[in-house]
Short mmCIF file of C-alpha atoms and ligand atoms in Angstrom, two decimals:
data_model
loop_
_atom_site.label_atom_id
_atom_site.label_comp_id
_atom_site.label_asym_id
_atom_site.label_seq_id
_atom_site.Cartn_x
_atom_site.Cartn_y
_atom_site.Cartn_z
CA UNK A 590 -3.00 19.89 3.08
CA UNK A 591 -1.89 17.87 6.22
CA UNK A 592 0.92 19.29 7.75
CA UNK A 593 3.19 17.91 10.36
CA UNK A 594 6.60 18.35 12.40
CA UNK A 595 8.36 14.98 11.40
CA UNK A 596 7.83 12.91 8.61
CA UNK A 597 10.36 9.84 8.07
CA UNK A 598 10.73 8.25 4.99
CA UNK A 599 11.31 4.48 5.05
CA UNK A 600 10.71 1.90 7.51
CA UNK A 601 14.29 -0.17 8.10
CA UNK A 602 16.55 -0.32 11.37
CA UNK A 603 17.00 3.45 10.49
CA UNK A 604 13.34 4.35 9.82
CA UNK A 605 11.82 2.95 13.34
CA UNK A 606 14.87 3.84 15.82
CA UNK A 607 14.07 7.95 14.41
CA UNK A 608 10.27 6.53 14.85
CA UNK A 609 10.76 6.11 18.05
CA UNK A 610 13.04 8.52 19.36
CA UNK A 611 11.09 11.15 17.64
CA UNK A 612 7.31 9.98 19.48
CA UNK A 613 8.85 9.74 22.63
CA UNK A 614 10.18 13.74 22.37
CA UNK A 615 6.48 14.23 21.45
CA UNK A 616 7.10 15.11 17.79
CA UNK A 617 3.69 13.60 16.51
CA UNK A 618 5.93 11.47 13.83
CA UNK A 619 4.53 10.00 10.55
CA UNK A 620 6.18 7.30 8.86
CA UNK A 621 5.94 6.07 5.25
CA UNK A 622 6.87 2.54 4.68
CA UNK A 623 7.66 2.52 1.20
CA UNK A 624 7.30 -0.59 -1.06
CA UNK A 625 9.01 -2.97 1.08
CA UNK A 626 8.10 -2.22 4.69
CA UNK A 627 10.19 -3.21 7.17
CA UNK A 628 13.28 -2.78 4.23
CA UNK A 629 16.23 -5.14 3.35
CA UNK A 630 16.43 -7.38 6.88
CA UNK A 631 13.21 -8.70 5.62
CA UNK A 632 15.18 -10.93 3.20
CA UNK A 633 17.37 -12.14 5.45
CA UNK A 634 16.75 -14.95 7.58
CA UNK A 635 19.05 -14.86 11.22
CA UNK A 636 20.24 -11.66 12.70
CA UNK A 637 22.49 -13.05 15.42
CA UNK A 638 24.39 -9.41 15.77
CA UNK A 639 22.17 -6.93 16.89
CA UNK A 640 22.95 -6.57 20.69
CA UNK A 641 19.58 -7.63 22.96
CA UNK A 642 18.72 -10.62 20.90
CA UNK A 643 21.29 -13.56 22.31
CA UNK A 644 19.77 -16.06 20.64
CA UNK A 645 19.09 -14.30 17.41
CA UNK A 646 15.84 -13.26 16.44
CA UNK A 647 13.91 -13.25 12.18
CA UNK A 648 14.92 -10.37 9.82
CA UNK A 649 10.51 -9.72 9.55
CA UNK A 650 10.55 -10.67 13.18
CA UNK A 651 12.82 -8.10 14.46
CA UNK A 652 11.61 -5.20 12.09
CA UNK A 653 8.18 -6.35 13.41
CA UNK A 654 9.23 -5.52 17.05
CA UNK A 655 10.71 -2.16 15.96
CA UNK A 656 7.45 -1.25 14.12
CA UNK A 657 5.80 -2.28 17.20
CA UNK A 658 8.11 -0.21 19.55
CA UNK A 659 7.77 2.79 17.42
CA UNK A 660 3.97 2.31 17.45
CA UNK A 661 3.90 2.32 21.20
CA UNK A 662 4.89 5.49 21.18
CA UNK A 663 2.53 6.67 18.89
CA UNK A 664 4.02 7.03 15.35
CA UNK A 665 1.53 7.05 12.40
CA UNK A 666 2.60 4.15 10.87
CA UNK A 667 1.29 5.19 6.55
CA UNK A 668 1.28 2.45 3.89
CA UNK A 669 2.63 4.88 0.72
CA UNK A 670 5.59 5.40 -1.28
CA UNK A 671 6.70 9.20 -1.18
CA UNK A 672 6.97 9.32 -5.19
CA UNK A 673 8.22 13.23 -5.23
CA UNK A 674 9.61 15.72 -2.87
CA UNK A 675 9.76 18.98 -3.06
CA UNK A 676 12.52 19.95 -0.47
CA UNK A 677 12.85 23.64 0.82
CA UNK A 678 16.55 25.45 1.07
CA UNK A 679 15.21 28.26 3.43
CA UNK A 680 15.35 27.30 7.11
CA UNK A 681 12.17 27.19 9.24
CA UNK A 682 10.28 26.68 5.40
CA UNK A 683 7.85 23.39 4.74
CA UNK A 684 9.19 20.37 2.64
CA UNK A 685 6.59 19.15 0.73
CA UNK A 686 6.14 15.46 0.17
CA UNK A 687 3.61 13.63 -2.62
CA UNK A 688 2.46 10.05 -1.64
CA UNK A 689 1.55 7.15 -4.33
CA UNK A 690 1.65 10.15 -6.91
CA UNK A 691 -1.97 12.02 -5.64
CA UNK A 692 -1.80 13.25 -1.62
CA UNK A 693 0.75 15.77 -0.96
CA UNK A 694 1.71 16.55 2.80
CA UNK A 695 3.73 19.27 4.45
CA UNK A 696 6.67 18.75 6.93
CA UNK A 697 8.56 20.66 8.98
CA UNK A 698 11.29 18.19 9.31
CA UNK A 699 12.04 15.44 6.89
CA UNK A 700 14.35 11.94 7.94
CA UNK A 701 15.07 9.84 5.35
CA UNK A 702 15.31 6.41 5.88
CA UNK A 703 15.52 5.02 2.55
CA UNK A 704 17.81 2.69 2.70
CA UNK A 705 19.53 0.59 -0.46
CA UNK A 706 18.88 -2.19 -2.44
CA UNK A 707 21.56 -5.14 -2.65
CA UNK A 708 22.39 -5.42 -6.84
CA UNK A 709 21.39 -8.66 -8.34
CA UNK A 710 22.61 -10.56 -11.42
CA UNK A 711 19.14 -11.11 -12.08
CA UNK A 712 18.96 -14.67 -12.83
CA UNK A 713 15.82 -16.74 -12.48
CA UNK A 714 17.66 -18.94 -9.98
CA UNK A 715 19.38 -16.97 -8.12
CA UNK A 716 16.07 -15.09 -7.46
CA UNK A 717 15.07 -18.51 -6.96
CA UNK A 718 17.44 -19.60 -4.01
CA UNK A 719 17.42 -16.20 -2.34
CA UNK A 720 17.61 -17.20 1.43
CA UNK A 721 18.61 -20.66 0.49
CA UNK A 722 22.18 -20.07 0.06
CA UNK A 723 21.77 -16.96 -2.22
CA UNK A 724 22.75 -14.04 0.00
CA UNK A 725 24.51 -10.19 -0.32
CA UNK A 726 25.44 -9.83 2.93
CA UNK A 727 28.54 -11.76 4.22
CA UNK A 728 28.51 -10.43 7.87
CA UNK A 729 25.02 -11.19 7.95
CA UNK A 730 24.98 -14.22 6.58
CA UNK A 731 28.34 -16.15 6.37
CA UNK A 732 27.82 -17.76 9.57
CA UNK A 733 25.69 -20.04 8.51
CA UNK A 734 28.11 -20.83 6.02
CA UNK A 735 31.24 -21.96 8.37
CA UNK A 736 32.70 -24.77 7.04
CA UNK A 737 31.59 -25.03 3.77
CA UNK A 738 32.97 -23.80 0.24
CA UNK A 739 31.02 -20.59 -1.01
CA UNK A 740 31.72 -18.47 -4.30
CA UNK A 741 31.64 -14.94 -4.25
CA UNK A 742 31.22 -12.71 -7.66
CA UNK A 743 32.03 -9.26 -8.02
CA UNK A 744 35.59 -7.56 -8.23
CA UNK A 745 35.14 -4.22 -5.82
CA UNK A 746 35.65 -3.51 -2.49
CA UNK A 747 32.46 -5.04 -1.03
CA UNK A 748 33.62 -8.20 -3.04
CA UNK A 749 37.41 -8.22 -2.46
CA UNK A 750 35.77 -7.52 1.54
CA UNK A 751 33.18 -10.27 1.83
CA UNK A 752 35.37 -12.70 -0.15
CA UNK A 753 38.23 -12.44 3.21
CA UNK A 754 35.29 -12.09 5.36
CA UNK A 755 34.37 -15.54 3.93
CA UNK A 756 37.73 -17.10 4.13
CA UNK A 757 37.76 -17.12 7.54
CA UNK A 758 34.74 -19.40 7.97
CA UNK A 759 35.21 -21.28 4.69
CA UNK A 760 37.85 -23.86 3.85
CA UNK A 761 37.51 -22.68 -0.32
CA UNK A 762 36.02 -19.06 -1.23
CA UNK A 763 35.80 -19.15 -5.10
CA UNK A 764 35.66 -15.18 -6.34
CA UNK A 765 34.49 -14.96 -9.66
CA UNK A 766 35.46 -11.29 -11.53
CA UNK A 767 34.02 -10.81 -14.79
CA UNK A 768 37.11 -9.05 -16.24
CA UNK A 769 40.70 -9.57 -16.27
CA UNK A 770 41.19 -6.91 -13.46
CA UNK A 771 39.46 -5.75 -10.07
CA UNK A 772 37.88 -2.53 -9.46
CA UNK A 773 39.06 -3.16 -5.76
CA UNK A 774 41.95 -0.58 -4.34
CA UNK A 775 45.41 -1.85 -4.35
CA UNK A 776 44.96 -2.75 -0.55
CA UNK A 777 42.04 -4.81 -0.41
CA UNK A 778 43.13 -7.07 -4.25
CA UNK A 779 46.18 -7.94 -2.66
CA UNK A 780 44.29 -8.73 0.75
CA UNK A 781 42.68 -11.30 -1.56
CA UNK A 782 45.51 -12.48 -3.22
CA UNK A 783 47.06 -13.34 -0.12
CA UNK A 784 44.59 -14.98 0.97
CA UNK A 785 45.40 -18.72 0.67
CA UNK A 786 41.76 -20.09 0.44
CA UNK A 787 40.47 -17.71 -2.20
CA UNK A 788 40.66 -18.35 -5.76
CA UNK A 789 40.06 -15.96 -8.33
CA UNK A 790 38.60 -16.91 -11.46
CA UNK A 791 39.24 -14.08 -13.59
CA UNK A 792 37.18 -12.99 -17.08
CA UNK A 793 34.34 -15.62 -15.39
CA UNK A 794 30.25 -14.95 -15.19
CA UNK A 795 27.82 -16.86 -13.70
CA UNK A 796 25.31 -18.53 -16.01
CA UNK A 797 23.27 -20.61 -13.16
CA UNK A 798 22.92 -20.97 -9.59
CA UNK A 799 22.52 -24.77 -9.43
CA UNK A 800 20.58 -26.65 -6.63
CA UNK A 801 17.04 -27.85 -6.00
CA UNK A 802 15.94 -26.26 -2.54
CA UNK A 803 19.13 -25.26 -0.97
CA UNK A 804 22.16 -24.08 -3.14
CA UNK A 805 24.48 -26.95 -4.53
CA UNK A 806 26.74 -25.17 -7.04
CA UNK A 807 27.32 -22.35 -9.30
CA UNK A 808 27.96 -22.85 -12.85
CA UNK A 809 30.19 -20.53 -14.72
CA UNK A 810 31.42 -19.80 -17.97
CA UNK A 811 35.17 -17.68 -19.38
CA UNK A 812 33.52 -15.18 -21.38
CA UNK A 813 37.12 -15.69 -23.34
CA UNK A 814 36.96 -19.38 -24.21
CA UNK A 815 33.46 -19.72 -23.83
CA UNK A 816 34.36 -22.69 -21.56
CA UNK A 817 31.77 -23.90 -18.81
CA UNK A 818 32.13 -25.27 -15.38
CA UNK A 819 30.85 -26.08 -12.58
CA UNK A 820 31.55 -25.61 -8.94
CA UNK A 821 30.19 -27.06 -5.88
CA UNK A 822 29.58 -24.62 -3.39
CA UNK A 823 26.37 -24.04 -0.51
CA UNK A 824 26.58 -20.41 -0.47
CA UNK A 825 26.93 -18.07 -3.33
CA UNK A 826 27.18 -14.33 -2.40
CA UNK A 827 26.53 -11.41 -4.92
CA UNK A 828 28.62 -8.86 -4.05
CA UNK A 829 28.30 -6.54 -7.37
CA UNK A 830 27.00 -3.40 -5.36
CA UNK A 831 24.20 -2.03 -3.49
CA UNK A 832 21.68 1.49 -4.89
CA UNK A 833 20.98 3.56 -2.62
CA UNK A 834 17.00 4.52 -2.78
CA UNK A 835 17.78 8.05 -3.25
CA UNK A 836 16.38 8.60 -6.89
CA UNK A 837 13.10 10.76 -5.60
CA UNK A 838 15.72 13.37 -3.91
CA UNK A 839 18.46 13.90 -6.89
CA UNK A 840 19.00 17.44 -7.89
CA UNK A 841 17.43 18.37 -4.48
CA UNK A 842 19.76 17.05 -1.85
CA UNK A 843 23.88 16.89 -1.79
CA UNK A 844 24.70 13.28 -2.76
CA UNK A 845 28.02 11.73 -4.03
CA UNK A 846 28.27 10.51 -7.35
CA UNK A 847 26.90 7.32 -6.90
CA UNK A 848 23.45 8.53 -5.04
CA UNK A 849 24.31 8.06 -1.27
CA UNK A 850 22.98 11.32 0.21
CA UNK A 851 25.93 13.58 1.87
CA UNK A 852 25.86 14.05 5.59
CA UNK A 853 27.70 16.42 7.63
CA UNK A 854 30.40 14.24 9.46
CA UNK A 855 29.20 13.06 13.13
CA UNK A 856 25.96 14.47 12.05
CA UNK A 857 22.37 12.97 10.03
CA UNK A 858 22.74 16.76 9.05
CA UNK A 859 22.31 16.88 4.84
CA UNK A 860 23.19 20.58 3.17
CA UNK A 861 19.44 21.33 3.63
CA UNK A 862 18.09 22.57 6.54
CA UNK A 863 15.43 20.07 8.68
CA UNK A 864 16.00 17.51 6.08
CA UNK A 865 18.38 14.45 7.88
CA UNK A 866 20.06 11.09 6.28
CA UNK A 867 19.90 7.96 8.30
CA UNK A 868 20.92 4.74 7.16
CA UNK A 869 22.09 3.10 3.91
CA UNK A 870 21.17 5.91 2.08
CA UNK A 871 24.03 7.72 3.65
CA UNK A 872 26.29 5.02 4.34
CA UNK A 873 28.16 3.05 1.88
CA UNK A 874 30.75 1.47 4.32
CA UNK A 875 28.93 -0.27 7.57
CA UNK A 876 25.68 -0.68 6.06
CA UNK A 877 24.52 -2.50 9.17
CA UNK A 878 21.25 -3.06 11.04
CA UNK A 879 22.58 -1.56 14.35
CA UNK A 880 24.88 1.39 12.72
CA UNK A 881 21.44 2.19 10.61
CA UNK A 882 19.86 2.35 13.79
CA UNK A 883 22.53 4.83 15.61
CA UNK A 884 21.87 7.08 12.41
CA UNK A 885 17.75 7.15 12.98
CA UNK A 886 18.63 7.89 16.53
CA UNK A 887 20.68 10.88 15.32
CA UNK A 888 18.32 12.32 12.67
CA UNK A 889 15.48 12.49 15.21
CA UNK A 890 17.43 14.12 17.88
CA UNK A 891 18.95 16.90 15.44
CA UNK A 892 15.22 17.17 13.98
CA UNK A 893 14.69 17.89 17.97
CA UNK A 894 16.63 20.40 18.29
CA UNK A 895 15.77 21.64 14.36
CA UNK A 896 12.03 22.12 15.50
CA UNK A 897 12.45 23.75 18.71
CA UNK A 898 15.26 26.52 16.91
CA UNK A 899 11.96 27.08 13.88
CA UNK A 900 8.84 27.31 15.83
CA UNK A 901 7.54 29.47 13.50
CA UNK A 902 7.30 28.31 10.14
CA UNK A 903 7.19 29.66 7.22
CA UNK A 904 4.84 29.03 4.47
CA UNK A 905 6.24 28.32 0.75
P1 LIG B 1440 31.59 -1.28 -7.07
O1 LIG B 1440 30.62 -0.63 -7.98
O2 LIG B 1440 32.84 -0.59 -6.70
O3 LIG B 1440 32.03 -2.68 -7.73
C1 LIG B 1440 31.10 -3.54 -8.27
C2 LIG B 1440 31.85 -4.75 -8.80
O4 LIG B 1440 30.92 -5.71 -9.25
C3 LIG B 1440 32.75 -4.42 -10.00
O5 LIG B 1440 33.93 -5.19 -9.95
C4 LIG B 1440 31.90 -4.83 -11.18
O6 LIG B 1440 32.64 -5.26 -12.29
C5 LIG B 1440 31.15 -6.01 -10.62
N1 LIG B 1440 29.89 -6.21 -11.28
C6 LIG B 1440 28.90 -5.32 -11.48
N2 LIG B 1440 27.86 -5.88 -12.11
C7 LIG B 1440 28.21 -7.17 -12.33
C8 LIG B 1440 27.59 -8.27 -12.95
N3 LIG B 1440 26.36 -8.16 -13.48
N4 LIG B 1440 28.24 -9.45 -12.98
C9 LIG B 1440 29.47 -9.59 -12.44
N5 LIG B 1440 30.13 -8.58 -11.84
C10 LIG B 1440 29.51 -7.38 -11.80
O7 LIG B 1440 30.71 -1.73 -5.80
P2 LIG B 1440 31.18 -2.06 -4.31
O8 LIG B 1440 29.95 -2.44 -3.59
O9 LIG B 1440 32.27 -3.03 -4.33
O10 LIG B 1440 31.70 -0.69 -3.72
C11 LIG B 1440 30.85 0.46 -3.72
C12 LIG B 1440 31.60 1.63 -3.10
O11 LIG B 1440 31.76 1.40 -1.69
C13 LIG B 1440 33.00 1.81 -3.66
O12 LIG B 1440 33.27 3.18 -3.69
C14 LIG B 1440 33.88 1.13 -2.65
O13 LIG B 1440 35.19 1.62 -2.63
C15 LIG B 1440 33.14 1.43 -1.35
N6 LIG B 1440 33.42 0.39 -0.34
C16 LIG B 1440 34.37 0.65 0.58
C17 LIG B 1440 34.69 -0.28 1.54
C18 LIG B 1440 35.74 0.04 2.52
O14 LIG B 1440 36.33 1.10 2.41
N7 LIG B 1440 35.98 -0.82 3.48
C19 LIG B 1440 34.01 -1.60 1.60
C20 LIG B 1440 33.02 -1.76 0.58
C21 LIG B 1440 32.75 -0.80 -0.35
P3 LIG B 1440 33.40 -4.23 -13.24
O15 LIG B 1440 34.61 -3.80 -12.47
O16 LIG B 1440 33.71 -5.05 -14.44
O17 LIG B 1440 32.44 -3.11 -13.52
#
């Protein structure tokens, strides 16, 4: 069985900056890419916020630099999904990884880089329109939206957050809740109702993204009356949750109730030792290219300093 010091799990923002960090302190890294290499800034078109680019740069273009940048140094860059883990509680002990459900690898020091998946409704056009004007990201992506009328659904935080986000670039935000009440806290609803350009249509569901090759309108329907309408809008922003990839690790690994993995505050540190959390499978809040990054940075440097404190290692 293959064994190595550092294996990192996922290949986002998170994934490469560890990649990197960890070749260049000479830690022979190996990194699995997962099902969607290069992870969520793939579906996004501009990233106009991460710090070097001034004129923006691709979601595939910049993840392509970073997988370049952590090849450079010399990270094994693996096609294959880690389908099981078998993560060790005893210090200075191997984690053992399966890939694609057959090879099965040994590591010394695990980072995962997992990241989370944006929650769809699931419609054919909305899956349809995705990068057109169908988006989950506000900060990302409202931008491109400045001065035109968007609808938001979803009734939490991240909704009740993008939604004001919005209003600031968009003369009309339309939020559409599906009950009679937001799951939002007390602060953030009455953010929204304050807001003057935000309209909440309450007990409302979307039954259509509307628009040809860019995104026209969103037609909705009061699951009370049954009634249907439409509204013109360019941008329509799902905002209904996000899953962290953290399914493979559950009953292993600390994690809160919804699946983001626990970290030790100010640390990538998780309750097991060698094994570190970077990214959106840790963080539920920022969620952003650039803080994902910070994290990777932060799991390689602890699995640093993990290595050099377990030379030896044990066999399990
Ligand atoms: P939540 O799970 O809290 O809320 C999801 C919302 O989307 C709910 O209102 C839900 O409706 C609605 N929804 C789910 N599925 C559908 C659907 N198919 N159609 C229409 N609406 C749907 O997710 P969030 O991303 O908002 O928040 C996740 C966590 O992150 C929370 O703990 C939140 O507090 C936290 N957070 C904190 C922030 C901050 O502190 N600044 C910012 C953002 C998030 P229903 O209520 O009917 O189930």
């Amino acid at each position: 069985m293959e064994k190595h010091d550092c294996v990192i799990i996922g290949t986002g923002p998170a994934g490469y900056t560890a990649a990197i960090y960890a070749a260049r302190a000479d830690l022979n890294p190996i990194i699995y890419t997962g099902l969607e290499p290069g992870g969520q800034l793939t579906t996004t078109n501009e990233v106009e916020n991460f710090p070097g680019y001034p004129q923006g740069i691709t979601g595939p273009a910049m993840m392509e630099e970073l997988r370049q940048q952590a090849e450079r140094f010399g990270t094994d860059i693996r096609f294959g999904m880690v389908t099981k883990t078998e993560l060790s509680k005893i210090p200075g002990e191997y984690h053992k990884l399966t890939i694609d459900d057959s090879t099965e690898v040994l590591a010394k020091s695990v980072i995962i880089a997992t990241g989370a998946s944006a929650k769809y409704l699931g419609l054919e056009s909305e899956k349809k329109m995705m990068g057109h004007g169908v988006s989950a990201c506000a900060v990302c992506d409202g931008f491109f939206y400045k001065g035109k009328d968007v609808v938001v659904v979803g009734g939490g935080d991240t909704a009740a957050e993008e939604a004001t986000y919005l209003a600031k670039l968009c003369p009309k935000v339309t939020l559409l809740v599906r009950r009679d009440q937001m799951r939002a806290s007390q602060i953030m609803q009455q953010r929204v109702e304050n807001t003057e350009n935000i309209e909440i249509l309450w007990n409302t569901e979307t039954v259509e993204v509307l628009g040809d090759k860019t995104v026209s309108g969103v037609r909705v329907r009061n699951n009370q009356t049954g009634e249907e309408q439409d509204i013109p809008a360019e941008g329509f922003f799902v905002a209904i949750g996000h899953k962290p990839n953290t399914d493979i690790f559950k009953g292993q690994i600390d994690m809160d109730d919804t699946g983001y993995i626990i970290t030790k505050p100010g640390t990538a540190s998780t309750n097991l030792p060698g094994v570190f959390a970077t990214g959106d499978a840790q963080d539920k809040i920022y969620r952003q290219a650039i803080t994902a990054a910070g994290t990777g940075c932060m799991g390689a440097l602890e699995a640093e300093r993990y290595l050099q404190e377990h030379e030896e290692m044990v066999e399990s």
